[in-house]
CSV table of C-alpha atoms in Angstrom, one decimal:
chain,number,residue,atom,x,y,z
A,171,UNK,CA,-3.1,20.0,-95.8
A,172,UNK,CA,-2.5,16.7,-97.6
A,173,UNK,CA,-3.7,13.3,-96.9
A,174,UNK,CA,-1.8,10.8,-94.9
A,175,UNK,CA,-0.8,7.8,-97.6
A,176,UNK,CA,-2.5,5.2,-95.4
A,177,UNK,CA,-6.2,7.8,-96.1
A,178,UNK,CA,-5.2,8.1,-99.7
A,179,UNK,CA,-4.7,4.9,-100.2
A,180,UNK,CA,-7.8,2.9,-98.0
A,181,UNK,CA,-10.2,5.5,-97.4
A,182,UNK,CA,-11.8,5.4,-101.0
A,183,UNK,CA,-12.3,2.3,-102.6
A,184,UNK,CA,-12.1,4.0,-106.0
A,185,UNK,CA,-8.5,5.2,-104.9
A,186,UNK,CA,-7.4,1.9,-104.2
A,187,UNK,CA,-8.9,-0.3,-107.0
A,188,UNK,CA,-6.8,2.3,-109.2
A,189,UNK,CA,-3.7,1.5,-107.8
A,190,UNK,CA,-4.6,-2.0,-107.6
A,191,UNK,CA,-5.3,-1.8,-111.9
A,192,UNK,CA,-2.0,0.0,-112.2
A,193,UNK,CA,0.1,-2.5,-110.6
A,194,UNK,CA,1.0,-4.6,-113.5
A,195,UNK,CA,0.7,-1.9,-116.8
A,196,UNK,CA,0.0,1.6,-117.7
A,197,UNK,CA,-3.7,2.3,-118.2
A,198,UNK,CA,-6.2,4.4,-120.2
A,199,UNK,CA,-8.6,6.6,-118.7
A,200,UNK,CA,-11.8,4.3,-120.7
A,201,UNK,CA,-10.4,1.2,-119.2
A,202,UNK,CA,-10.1,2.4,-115.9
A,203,UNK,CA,-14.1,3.4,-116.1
A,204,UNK,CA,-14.9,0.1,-117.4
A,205,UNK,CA,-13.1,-2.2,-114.5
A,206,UNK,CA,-14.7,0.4,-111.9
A,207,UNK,CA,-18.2,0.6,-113.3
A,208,UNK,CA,-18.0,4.6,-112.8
A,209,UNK,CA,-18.2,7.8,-115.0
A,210,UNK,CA,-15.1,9.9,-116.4
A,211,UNK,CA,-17.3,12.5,-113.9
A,212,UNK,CA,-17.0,10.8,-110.9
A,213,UNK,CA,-13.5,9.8,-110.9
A,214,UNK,CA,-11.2,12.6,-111.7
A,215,UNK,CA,-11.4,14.1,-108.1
A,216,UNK,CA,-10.2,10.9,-106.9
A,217,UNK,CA,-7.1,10.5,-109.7
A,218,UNK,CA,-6.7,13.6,-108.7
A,219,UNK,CA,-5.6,13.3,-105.2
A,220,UNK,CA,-3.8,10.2,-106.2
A,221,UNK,CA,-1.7,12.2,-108.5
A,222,UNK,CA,-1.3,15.6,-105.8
A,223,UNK,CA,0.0,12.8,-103.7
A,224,UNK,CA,2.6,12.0,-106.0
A,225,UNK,CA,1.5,7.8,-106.4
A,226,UNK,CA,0.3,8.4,-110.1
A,227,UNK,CA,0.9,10.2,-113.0
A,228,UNK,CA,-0.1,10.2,-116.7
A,229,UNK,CA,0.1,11.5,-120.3
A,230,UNK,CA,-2.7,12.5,-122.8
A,231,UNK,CA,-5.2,10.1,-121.0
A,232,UNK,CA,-3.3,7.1,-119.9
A,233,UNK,CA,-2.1,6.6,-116.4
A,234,UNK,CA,0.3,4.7,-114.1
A,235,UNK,CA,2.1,3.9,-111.0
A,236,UNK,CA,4.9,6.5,-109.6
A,237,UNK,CA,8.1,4.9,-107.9
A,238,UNK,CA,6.5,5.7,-105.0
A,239,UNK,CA,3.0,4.2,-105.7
A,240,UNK,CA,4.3,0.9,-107.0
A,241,UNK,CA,6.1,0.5,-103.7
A,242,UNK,CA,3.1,1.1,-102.0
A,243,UNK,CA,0.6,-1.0,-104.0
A,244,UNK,CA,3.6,-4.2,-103.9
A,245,UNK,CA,2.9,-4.0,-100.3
A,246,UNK,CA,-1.1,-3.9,-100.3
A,247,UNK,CA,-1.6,-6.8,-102.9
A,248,UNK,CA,0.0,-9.4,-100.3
A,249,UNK,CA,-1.8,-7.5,-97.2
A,250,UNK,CA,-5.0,-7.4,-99.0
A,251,UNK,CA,-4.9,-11.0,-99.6
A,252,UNK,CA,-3.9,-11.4,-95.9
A,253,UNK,CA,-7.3,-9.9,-95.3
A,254,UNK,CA,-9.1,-11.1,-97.7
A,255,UNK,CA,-8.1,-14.9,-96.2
A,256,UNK,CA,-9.3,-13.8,-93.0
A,257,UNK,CA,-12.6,-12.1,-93.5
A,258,UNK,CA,-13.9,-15.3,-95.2
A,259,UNK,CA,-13.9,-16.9,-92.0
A,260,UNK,CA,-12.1,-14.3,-88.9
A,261,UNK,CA,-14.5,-16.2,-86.4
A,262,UNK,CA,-12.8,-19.5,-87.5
A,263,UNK,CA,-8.8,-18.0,-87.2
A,264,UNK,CA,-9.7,-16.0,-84.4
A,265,UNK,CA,-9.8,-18.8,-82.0
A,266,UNK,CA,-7.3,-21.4,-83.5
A,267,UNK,CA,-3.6,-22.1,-83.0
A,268,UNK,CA,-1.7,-20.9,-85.8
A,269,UNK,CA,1.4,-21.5,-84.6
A,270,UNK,CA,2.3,-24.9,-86.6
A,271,UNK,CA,2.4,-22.5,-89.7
A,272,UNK,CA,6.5,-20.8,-89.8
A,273,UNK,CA,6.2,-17.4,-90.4
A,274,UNK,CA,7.5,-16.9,-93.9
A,275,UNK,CA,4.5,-18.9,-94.5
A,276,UNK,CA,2.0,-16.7,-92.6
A,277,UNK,CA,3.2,-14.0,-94.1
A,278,UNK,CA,2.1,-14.9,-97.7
A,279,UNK,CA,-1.0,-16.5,-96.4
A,280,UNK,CA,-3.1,-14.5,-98.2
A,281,UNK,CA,-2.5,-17.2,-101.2
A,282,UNK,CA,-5.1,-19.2,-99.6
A,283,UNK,CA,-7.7,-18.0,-101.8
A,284,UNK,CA,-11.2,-19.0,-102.5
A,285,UNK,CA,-11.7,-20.6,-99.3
A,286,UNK,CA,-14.5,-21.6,-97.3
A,287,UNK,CA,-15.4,-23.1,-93.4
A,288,UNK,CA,-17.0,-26.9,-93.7
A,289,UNK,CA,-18.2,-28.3,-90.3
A,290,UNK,CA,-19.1,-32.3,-91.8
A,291,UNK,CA,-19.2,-35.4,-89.6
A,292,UNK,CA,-16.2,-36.8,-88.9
A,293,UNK,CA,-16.7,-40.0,-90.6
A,294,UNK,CA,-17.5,-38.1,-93.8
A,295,UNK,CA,-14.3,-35.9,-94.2
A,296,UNK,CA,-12.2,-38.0,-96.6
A,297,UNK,CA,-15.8,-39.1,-98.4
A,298,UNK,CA,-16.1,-35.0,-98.8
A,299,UNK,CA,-12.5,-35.1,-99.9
A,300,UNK,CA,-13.2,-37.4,-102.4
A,301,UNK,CA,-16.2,-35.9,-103.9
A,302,UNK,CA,-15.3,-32.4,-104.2
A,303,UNK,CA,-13.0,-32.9,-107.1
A,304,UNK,CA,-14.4,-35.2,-109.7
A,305,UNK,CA,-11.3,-35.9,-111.4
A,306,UNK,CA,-9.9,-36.9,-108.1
A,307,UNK,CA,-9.6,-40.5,-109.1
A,308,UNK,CA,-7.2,-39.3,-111.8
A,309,UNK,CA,-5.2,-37.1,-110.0
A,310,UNK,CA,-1.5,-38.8,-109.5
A,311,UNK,CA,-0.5,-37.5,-106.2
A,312,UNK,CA,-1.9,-36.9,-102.9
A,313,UNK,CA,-0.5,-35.3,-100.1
A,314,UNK,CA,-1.4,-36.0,-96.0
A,315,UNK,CA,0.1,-34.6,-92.8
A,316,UNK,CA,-2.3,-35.8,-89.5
A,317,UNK,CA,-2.4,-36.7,-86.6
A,318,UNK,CA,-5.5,-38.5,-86.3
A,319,UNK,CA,-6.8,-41.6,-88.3
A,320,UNK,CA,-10.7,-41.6,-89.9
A,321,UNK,CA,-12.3,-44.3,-90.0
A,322,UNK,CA,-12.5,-46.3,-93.5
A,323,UNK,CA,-8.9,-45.3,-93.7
A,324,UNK,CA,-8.1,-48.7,-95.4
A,325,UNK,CA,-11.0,-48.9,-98.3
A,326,UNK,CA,-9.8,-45.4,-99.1
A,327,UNK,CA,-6.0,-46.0,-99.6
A,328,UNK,CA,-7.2,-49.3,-100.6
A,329,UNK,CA,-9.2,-47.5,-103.7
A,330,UNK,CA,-6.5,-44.5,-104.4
A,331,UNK,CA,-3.8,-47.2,-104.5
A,332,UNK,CA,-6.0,-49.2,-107.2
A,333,UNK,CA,-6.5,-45.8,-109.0
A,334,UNK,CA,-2.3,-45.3,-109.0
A,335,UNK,CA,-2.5,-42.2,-107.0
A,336,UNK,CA,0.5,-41.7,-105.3
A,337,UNK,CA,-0.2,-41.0,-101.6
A,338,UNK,CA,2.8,-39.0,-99.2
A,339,UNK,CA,1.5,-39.7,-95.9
A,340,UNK,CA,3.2,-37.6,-92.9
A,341,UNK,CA,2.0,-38.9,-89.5
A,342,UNK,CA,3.1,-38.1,-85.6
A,343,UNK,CA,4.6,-40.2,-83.5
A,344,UNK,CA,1.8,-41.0,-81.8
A,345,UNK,CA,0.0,-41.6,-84.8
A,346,UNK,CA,2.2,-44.0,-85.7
A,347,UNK,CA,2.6,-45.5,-82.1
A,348,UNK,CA,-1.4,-46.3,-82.2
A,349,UNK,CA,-0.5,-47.8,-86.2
A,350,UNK,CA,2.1,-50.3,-84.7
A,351,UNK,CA,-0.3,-51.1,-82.1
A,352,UNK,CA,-4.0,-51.6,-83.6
A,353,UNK,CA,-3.3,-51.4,-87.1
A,354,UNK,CA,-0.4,-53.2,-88.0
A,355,UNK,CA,-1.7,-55.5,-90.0
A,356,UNK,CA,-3.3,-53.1,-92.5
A,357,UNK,CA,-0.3,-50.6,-92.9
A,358,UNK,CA,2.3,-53.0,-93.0
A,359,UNK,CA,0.3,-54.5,-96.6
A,360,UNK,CA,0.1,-50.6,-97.3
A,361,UNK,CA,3.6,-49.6,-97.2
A,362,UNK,CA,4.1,-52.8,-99.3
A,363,UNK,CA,3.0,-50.6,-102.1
A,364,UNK,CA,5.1,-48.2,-104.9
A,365,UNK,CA,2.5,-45.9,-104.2
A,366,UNK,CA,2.2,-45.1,-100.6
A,367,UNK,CA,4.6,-43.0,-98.8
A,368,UNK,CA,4.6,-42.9,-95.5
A,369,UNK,CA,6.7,-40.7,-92.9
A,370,UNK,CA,6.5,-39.9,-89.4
A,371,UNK,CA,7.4,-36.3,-88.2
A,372,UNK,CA,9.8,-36.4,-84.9
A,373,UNK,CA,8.5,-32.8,-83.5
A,374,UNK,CA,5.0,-32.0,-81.9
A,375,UNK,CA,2.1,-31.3,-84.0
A,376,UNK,CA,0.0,-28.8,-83.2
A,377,UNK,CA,-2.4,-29.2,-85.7
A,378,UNK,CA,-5.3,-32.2,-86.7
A,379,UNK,CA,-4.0,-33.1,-90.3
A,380,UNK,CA,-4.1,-31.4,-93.7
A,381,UNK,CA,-4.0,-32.4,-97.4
A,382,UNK,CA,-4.3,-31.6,-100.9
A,383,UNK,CA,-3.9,-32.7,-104.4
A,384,UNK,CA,-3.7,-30.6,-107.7
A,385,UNK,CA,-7.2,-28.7,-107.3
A,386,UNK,CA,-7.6,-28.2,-103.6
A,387,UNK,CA,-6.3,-28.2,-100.1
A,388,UNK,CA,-7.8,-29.2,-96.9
A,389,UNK,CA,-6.4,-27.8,-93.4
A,390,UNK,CA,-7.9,-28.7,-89.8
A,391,UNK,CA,-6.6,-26.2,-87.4
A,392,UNK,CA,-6.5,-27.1,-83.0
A,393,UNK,CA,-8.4,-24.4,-80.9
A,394,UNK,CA,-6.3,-22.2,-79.3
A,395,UNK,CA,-7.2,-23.7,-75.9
A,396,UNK,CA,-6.2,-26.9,-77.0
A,397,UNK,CA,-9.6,-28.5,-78.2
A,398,UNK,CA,-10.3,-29.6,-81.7
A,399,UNK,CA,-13.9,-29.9,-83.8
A,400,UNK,CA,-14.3,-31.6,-87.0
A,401,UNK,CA,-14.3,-27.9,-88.7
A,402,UNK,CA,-11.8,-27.3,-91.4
A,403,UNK,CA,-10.6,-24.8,-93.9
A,404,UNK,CA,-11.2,-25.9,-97.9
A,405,UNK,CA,-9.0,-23.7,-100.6
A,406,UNK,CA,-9.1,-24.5,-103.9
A,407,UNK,CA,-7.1,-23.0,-106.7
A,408,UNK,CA,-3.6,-23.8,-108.0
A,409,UNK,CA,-2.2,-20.5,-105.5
A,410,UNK,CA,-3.9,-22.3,-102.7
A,411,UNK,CA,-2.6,-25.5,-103.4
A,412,UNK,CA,1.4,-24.1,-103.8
A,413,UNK,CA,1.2,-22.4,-100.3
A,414,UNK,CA,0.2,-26.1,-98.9
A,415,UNK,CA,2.9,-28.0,-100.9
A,416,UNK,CA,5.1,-25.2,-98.7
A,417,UNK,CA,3.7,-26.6,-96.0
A,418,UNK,CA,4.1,-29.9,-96.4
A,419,UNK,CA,7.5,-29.5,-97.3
A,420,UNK,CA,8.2,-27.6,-94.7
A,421,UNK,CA,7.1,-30.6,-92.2
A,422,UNK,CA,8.8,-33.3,-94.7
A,423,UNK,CA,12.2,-31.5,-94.0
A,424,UNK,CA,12.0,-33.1,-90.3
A,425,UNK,CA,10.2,-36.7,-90.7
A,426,UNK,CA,11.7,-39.7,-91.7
A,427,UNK,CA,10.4,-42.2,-93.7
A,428,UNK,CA,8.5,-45.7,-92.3
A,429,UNK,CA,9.5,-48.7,-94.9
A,430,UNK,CA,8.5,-51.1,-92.1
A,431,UNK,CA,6.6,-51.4,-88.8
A,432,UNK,CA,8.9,-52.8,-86.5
């Protein structure tokens, strides 16, 4: 009696790291041994069922993906990355409100790679921003959707503004309600400036901000009950930083932009 696909393909790590080295190009045998750290010995039983089950084949001693086993491996890469995202920090997702994200973005979320759970001060997030790219000060765009406003917001678009770093700042209503009223003064110089870009989004938003330049991104995620913490999630990479610019442009699509505070 075979193997059901889904056993085939997750049930053997050997199995699946074969299909995963198939997916782009054929492959010989000695390569496959090399990438999987294993003997000619030890893997045959497992091309094997891989080829009984009709997702490989080969010829002399290369191999590669069936019809069928390409379809199947298209669908693990994205999947795997899904989990892959959410093993790095399941405690962290588990309990937050994804719901600001539209789904064609969740689905692909597994391009948040190489990411990692930082719990700083709060007066020390855009400082930690600042300091985890070195070439930061040379970067020529940054990009911010919040809803709240750290303090030392000035010096810091003060100093990126200096540097020429163009800043696209999306803020709620709210946000910009408590702008108008306590801050005035500051923004209104700010938005005097080629460089800074400021919106204001006219739906609810269910998230504390994020942002990201051309290394990393930066997203702060609500509690599902409601609550927020000073935790966020830090991705670097340029995959990473694509699926934010999604994001951003997904939340640009319904703001408008603030040339003066009225």
């Amino acid at each position: 009696m075979k193997k059901t696909l889904l056993d085939v393909v997750f049930r053997s790590d050997k199995r699946k790291n074969v299909l995963l080295l198939l997916q782009n190009k054929p492959q010989e045998m000695e390569i496959l041994l090399k990438f999987l750290g294993t003997t000619r010995q030890g893997l045959l039983p497992q091309m094997r069922i891989l080829e009984d089950h009709h997702l490989i084949s080969h010829y002399d001693d290369t191999y590669k993906l069936t019809t069928i086993g390409k379809l199947l491996v298209d669908e693990m890469v994205p999947l795997l990355g899904t989990t892959d995202v959410f093993d790095e920090g399941i405690d962290y997702w588990g309990t937050r409100n994804l719901d600001f994200i539209p789904l064609y973005l969740l689905e692909k979320i597994g391009e948040l790679k190489d990411c990692e759970i930082i719990n700083p001060p709060l007066t020390e997030l855009y400082s930690i921003h600042m300091s985890l790219n070195p070439e930061y000060k040379v970067s020529s765009t940054v990009y911010i959707v919040t809803t709240i406003l750290y303090p030392g917001f000035n010096s810091m678009f003060t100093e990126m503004l200096e540097n020429n770093i163009t800043t696209y700042y999306i803020v709620s209503q709210e946000l910009l309600n408590k702008i108008k009223a306590e801050y005035r003064a500051e923004f209104a110089n700010l938005i005097k400036n080629e460089f800074f870009k400021m919106y204001v989004y006219n739906k609810e938003m269910k998230f504390l901000y994020f942002t990201f330049d051309s290394v990393h991104s930066l997203i702060s995620i609500l509690k599902s009950n409601g609550e927020f913490d000073n935790k966020f999630i830090l991705c670097k990479g340029q995959s990473a930083v694509d699926w934010t610019k999604e994001l951003y442009e997904y939340y640009l699509e319904d703001s408008v932009p603030v040339t003066e505070l009225d």
